[in-house]
Amino acid sequence: MTPASPHPWLTFSAPVAAARARGRPLVALESTIIAHGMPYPENVRTALEVQGLIRDLGAEPATVAVMDGRIRIGLSDDELERLGRPGEVAKVSRRDLPAVLAGGGLGATTVAGTMICAALAGIEVFVTGGIGGVHRGAAHSFDISADLQELARTSVAVVCAGAKSILDIGLTLEYLETHGVPVLSCGQDNFAAFYTRDSGFRADYRLDDAAAQARFIRTKWRLGLAGGVVLSTPVPAEAAMPEDEIDALTRQALREADEQGVHGKAVTPFLLSRIKALTGGRSLATNIALVRHNAEVGARLAVALAATG
Ligand code: PSU
Ligand code: MN
């Protein structure tokens, strides 16, 4: 659904503007995964590959970021490079968006930030790696990602490989249930666990087929039930990490974060980079494989959703 007059803070790249004009399906992509989730240069290479995969499946990728006082929907290769190179890039969630926009800085949008921008741009499907969630020990730290609150209120379908086991996946699903956010799974019954395929928790509904996913999502929104939908799909089996290894390393990374007093928005990037170091880079290969797979599932969903009118 293309809004008649786009929001004044949005700037569309030329390919995204052309896709909008022709009614071609769009897929939003986040940029925190580029600036804070993966190291350079694999981050930029992955971002470019993911965009290509989406195009090949008949949708137009729109990577979202904040630059020079504008919400950018679609980035050039040079702009992706600017975001991905080591340097100061703000991590932009809901609370940060006004500050980075008004201040004219460079910002990478999280799942929550990207959902807000996608909704403003009329984009219904958004592909990420994994969603944020309720952190382990949240009873003491109160660390619950703003991604979950955004899913409760903003009507965008978020395609992911589940949530990382750095989180408390059971509590994350409880939170989503409380807020009426449906959790769909594609390819298996259970919710995925990012580096591994099976979180041990069932998703609400298994819908393997993009047309069925699109019918579910369209029905929710046509009923006036605002808010997001999570579509989980597991990392391809050949790229998954061994579960006992990732569990042990996750516990170690969590201990280190605690010892070093890492808190707030720094927690997730810290854990990601420690797990990458502790696995000798193997977790990065898994991360790249799952994002690529999510992009394919998301592109098919965007095409199917566009066909529902
Ligand atoms: N999960 C990943 N990789 C990531 C993130 C999550 O596997 O890079 C990023 C996403 O942008 C997500 C954010 O929105 O981390 C969540 O951060 P926090 O836990 O601070 O809300
Ligand atoms: Mn947090």
PDB file of N, CA and C in Angstrom, residues 1 34 48 68 92 116 140 210 214 222 229 289:
ATOM      1  N   MET A   1       0.845  -1.197   0.000  1.00  0.00           N
ATOM      2  CA  MET A   1       0.000   0.000   0.000  1.00  0.00           C
ATOM      3  C   MET A   1       0.879   1.246   0.000  1.00  0.00           C
ATOM      4  N   ILE A  34      24.021  -4.103  10.232  1.00  0.00           N
ATOM      5  CA  ILE A  34      25.202  -3.711   9.431  1.00  0.00           C
ATOM      6  C   ILE A  34      26.206  -2.972  10.322  1.00  0.00           C
ATOM      7  N   LEU A  48      24.733  -6.164   0.663  1.00  0.00           N
ATOM      8  CA  LEU A  48      24.593  -6.096  -0.799  1.00  0.00           C
ATOM      9  C   LEU A  48      24.026  -7.406  -1.350  1.00  0.00           C
ATOM     10  N   ASP A  68      21.844  12.591   7.736  1.00  0.00           N
ATOM     11  CA  ASP A  68      21.735  14.014   7.410  1.00  0.00           C
ATOM     12  C   ASP A  68      20.319  14.553   7.639  1.00  0.00           C
ATOM     13  N   VAL A  92      19.666   3.289  16.535  1.00  0.00           N
ATOM     14  CA  VAL A  92      18.425   4.064  16.604  1.00  0.00           C
ATOM     15  C   VAL A  92      17.209   3.169  16.816  1.00  0.00           C
ATOM     16  N   ILE A 116       9.199   1.341  12.544  1.00  0.00           N
ATOM     17  CA  ILE A 116       8.574   2.670  12.525  1.00  0.00           C
ATOM     18  C   ILE A 116       8.735   3.300  11.141  1.00  0.00           C
ATOM     19  N   HIS A 140      15.761  -8.839  37.107  1.00  0.00           N
ATOM     20  CA  HIS A 140      16.605  -7.890  37.838  1.00  0.00           C
ATOM     21  C   HIS A 140      17.007  -6.700  36.975  1.00  0.00           C
ATOM     22  N   ALA A 210       3.927 -19.031   1.389  1.00  0.00           N
ATOM     23  CA  ALA A 210       3.873 -17.555   1.422  1.00  0.00           C
ATOM     24  C   ALA A 210       2.447 -17.039   1.239  1.00  0.00           C
ATOM     25  N   ALA A 214       0.548 -14.659   3.835  1.00  0.00           N
ATOM     26  CA  ALA A 214      -0.017 -13.374   3.396  1.00  0.00           C
ATOM     27  C   ALA A 214      -1.492 -13.276   3.773  1.00  0.00           C
ATOM     28  N   ARG A 222      -6.850  -6.321   8.096  1.00  0.00           N
ATOM     29  CA  ARG A 222      -8.188  -5.922   7.621  1.00  0.00           C
ATOM     30  C   ARG A 222      -9.203  -5.933   8.764  1.00  0.00           C
ATOM     31  N   VAL A 229       3.534  -8.733  13.115  1.00  0.00           N
ATOM     32  CA  VAL A 229       3.486 -10.195  13.062  1.00  0.00           C
ATOM     33  C   VAL A 229       4.936 -10.656  12.987  1.00  0.00           C
ATOM     34  N   ALA A 289      24.307 -16.718   6.809  1.00  0.00           N
ATOM     35  CA  ALA A 289      23.442 -17.702   6.145  1.00  0.00           C
ATOM     36  C   ALA A 289      21.974 -17.503   6.525  1.00  0.00           C
TER      37      ALA A 289
END
